[in-house]
PDB file of C-alpha atoms in Angstrom:
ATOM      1  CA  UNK A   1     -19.265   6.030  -0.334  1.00 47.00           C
ATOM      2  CA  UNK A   2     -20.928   7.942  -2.878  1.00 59.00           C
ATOM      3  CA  UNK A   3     -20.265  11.149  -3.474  1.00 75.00           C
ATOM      4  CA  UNK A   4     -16.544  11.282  -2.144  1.00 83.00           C
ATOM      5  CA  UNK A   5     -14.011  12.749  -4.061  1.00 88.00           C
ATOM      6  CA  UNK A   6     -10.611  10.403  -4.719  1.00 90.00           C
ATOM      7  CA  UNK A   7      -7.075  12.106  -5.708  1.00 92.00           C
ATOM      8  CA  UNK A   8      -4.592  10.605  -8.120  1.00 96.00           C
ATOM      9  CA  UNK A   9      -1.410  11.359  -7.470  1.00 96.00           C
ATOM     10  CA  UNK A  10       1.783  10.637  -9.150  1.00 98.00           C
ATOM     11  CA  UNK A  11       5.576  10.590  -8.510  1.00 97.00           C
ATOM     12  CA  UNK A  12       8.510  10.109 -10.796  1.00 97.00           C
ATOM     13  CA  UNK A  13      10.956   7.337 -10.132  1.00 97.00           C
ATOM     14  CA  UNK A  14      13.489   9.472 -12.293  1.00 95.00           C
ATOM     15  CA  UNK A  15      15.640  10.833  -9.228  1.00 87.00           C
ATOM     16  CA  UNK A  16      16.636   9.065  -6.229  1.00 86.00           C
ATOM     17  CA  UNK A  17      15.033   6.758  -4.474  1.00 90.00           C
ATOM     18  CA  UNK A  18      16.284   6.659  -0.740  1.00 91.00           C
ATOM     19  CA  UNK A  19      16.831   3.223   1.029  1.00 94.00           C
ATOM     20  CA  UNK A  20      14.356   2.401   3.443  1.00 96.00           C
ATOM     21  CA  UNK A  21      14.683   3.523   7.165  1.00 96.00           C
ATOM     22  CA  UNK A  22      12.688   0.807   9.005  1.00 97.00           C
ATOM     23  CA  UNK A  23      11.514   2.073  12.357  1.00 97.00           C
ATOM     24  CA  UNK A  24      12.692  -0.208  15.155  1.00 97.00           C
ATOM     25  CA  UNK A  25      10.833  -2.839  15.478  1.00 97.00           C
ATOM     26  CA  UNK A  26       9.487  -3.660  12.131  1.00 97.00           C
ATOM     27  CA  UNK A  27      11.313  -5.479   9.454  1.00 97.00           C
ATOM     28  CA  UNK A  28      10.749  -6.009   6.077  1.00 98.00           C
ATOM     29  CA  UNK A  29      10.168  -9.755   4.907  1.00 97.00           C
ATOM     30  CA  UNK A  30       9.044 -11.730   1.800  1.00 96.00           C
ATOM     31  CA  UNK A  31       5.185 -12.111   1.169  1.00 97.00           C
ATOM     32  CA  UNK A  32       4.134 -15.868   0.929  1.00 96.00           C
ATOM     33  CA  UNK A  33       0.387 -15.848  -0.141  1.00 94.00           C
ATOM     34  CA  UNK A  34       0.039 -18.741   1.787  1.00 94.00           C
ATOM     35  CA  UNK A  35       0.862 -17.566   5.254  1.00 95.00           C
ATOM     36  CA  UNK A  36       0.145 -14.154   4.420  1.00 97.00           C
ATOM     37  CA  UNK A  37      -2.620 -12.879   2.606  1.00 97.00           C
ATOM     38  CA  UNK A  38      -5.414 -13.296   5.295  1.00 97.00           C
ATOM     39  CA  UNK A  39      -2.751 -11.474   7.833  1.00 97.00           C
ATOM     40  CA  UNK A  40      -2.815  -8.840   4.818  1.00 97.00           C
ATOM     41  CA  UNK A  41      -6.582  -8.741   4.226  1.00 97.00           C
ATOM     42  CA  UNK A  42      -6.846  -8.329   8.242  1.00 96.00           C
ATOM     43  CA  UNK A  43      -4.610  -4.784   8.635  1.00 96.00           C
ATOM     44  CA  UNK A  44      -6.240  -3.763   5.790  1.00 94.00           C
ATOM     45  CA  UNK A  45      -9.955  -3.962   7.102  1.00 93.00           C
ATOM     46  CA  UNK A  46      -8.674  -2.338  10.136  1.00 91.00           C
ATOM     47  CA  UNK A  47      -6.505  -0.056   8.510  1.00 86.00           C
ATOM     48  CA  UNK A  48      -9.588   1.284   6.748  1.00 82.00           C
ATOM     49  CA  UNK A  49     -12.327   1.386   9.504  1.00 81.00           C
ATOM     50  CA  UNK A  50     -12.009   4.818  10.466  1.00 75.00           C
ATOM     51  CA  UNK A  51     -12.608   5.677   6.616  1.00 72.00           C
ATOM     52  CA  UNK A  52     -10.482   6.012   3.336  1.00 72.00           C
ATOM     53  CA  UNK A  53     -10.942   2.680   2.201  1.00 75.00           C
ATOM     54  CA  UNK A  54     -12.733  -0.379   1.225  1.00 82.00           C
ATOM     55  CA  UNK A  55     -12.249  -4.320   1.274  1.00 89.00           C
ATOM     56  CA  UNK A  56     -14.240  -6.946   0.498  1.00 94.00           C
ATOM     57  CA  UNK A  57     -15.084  -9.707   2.584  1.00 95.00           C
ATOM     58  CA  UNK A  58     -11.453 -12.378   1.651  1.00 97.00           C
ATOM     59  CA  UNK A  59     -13.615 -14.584   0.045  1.00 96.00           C
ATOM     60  CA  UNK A  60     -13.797 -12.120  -2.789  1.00 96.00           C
ATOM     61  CA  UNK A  61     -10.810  -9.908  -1.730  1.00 96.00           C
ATOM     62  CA  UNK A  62      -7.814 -12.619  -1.982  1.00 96.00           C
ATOM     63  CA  UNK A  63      -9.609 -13.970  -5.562  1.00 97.00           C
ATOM     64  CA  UNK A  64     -10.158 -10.996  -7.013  1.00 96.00           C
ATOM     65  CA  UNK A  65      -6.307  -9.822  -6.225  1.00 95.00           C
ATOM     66  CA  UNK A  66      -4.599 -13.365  -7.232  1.00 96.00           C
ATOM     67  CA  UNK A  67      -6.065 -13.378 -10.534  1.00 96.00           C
ATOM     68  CA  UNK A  68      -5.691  -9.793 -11.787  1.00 97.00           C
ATOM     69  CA  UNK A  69      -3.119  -9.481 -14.470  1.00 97.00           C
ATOM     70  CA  UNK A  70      -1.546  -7.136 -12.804  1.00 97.00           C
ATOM     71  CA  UNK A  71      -0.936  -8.869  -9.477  1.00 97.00           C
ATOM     72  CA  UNK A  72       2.789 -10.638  -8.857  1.00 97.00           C
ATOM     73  CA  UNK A  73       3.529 -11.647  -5.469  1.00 97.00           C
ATOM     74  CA  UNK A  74       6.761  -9.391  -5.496  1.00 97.00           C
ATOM     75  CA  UNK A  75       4.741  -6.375  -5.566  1.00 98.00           C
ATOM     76  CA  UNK A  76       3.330  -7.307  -2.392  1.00 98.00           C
ATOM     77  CA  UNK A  77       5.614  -4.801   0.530  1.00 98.00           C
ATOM     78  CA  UNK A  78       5.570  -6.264   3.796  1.00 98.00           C
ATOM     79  CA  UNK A  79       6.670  -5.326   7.162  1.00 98.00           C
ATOM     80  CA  UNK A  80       6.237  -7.650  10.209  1.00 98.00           C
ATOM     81  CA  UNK A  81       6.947  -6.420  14.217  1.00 97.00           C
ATOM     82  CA  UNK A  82       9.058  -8.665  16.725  1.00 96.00           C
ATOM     83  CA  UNK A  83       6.160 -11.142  17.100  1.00 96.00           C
ATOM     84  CA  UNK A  84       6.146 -11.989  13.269  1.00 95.00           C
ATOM     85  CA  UNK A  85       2.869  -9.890  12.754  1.00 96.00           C
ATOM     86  CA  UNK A  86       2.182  -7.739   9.458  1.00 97.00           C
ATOM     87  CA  UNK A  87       2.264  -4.367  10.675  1.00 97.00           C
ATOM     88  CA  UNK A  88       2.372  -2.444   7.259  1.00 97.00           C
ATOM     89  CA  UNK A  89       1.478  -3.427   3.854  1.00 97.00           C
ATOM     90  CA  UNK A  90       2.383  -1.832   0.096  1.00 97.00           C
ATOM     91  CA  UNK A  91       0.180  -3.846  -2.761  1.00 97.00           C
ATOM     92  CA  UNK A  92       1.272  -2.284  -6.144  1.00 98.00           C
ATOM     93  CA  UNK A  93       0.530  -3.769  -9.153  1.00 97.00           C
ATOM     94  CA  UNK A  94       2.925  -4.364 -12.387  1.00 98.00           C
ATOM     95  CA  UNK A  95       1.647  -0.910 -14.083  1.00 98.00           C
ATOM     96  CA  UNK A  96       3.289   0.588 -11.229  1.00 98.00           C
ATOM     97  CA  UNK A  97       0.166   1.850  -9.218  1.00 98.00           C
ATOM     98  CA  UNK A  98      -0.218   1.745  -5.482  1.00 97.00           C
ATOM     99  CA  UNK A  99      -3.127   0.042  -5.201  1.00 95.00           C
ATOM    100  CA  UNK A 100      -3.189  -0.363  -0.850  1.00 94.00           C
ATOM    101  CA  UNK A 101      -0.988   1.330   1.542  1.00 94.00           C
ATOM    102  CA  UNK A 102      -2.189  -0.069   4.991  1.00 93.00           C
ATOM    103  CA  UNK A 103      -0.254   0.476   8.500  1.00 93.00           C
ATOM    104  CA  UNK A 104      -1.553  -0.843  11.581  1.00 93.00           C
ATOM    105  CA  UNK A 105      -2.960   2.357  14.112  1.00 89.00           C
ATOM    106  CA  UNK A 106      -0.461   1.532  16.754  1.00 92.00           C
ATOM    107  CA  UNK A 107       2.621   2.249  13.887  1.00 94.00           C
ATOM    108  CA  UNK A 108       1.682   5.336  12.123  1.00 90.00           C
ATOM    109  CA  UNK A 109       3.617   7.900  12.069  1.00 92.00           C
ATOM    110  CA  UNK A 110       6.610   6.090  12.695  1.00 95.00           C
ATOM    111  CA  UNK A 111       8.041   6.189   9.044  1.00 95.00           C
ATOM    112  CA  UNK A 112       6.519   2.525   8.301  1.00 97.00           C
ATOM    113  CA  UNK A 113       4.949   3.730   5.289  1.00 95.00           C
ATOM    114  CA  UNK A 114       7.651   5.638   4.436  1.00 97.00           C
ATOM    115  CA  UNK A 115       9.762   2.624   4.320  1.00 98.00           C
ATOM    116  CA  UNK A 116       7.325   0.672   2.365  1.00 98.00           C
ATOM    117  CA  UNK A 117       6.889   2.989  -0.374  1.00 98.00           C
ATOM    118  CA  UNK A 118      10.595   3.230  -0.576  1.00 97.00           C
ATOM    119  CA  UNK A 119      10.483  -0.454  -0.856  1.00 97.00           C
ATOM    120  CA  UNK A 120       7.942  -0.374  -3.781  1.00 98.00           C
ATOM    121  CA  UNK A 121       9.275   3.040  -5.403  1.00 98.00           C
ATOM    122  CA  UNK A 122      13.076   0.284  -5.610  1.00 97.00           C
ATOM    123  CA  UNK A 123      11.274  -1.963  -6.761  1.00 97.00           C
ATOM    124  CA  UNK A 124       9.163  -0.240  -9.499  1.00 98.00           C
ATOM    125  CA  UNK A 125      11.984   1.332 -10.630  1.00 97.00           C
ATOM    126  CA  UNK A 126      14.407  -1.767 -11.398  1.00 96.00           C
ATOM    127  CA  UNK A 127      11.377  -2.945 -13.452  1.00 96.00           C
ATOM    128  CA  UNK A 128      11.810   0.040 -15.907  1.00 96.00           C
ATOM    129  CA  UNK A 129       8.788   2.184 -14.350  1.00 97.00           C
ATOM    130  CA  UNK A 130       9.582   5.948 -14.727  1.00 97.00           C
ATOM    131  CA  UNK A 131       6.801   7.359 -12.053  1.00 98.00           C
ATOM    132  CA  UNK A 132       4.736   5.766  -9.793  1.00 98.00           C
ATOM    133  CA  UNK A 133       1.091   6.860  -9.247  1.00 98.00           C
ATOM    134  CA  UNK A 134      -2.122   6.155  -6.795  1.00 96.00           C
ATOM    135  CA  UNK A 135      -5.138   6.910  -5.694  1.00 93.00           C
ATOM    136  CA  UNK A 136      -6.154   8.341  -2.262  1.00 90.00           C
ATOM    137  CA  UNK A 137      -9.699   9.729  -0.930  1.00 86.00           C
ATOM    138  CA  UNK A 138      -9.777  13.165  -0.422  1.00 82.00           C
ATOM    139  CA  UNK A 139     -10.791  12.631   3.341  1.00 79.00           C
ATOM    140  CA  UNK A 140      -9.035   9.772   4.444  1.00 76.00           C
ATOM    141  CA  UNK A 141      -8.593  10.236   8.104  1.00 72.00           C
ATOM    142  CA  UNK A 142      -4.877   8.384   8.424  1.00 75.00           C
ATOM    143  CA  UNK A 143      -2.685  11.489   7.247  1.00 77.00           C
ATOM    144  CA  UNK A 144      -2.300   9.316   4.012  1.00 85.00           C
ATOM    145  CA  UNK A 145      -2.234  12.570   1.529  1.00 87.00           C
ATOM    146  CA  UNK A 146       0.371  14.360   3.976  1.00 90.00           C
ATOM    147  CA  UNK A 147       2.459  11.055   3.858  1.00 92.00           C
ATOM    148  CA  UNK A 148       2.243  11.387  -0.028  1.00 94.00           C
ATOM    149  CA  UNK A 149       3.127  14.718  -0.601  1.00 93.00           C
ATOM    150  CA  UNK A 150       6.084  14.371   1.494  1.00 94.00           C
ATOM    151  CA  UNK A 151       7.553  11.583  -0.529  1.00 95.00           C
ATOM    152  CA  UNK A 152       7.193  13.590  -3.768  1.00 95.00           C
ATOM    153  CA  UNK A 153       3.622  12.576  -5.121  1.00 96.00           C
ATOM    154  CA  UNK A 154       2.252  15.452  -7.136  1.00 96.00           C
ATOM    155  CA  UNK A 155      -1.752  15.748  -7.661  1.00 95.00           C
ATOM    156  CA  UNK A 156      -2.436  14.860 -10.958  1.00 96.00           C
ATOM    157  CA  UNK A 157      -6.611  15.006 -11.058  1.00 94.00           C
ATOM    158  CA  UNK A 158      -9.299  14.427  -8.697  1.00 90.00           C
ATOM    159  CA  UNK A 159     -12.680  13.505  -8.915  1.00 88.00           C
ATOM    160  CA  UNK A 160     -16.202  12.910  -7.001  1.00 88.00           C
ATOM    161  CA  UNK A 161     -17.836   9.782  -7.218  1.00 83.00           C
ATOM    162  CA  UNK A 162     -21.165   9.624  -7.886  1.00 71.00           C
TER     163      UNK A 162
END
């Protein structure tokens, strides 16, 4: 991981937000913690095997998340598939930051994450927040930055890691 340079992006939550166009097949659907968050930890240690990403083991992931101040349940976007799997996942915190965007390989490019952010950018908005922002690695092999820019995310700084 060293040395890889991570983007920050931002997007304003000033203009309209479109309503989210779930691809067929996925629904949204209420994050419980208690049936949910290892399903959650799960997509996103696959999500992130082929690079742009990191999560620790969930005995230090789901702690670490719970107890930040700016963690709320409601933050947490889900989407779940026919069999009542998580599919796609949107954890933002209350500052209004993306903090994980994770879709499962077999539903990219779909418009899942489009409809997640959507979700989140609602969201984020009817809690006052005038712009959302994130941060992506430069070479993140999903398409993640292309997804971005498409929804209106504007590079705001980037930097190498040391």
């Amino acid at each position: 991981m060293a040395g890889r340079v991570v983007v920050r992006l931002r997007r304003s939550l000033a203009g309209p937000v479109p309503e989210p166009a779930w691809p067929t097949g996925a629904r949204p659907a209420p994050f419980d913690s208690e049936r949910h968050a290892q399903q959650v930890h799960a997509l996103l240690r696959q999500a992130y095997t082929q690079g742009g990403g990191y999560v620790e083991p969930f005995a230090i992931w789901w702690p670490s998340l719970r107890d930040d101040s700016e963690y709320d349940p409601a933050l947490v976007f889900i989407a779940m598939d026919e069999r009542d799997r998580i599919v796609g996942v949107a954890q933002c915190w209350t500052s209004a930051f993306v903090k994980d965007l994770a879709v499962a390989p077999a539903w990219r490019r779909k418009g899942l994450g489009s409809a997640l952010l959507h979700e989140a950018f609602r969201a984020l908005r009817e809690r006052g927040s005038p712009a959302v922002s994130l941060k992506v690695d430069a070479d993140n092999p999903s398409g993640a930055q292309r997804l971005y820019h498409a929804l209106g995310f504007e590079e705001v700084e980037s930097y190498r890691l040391a």
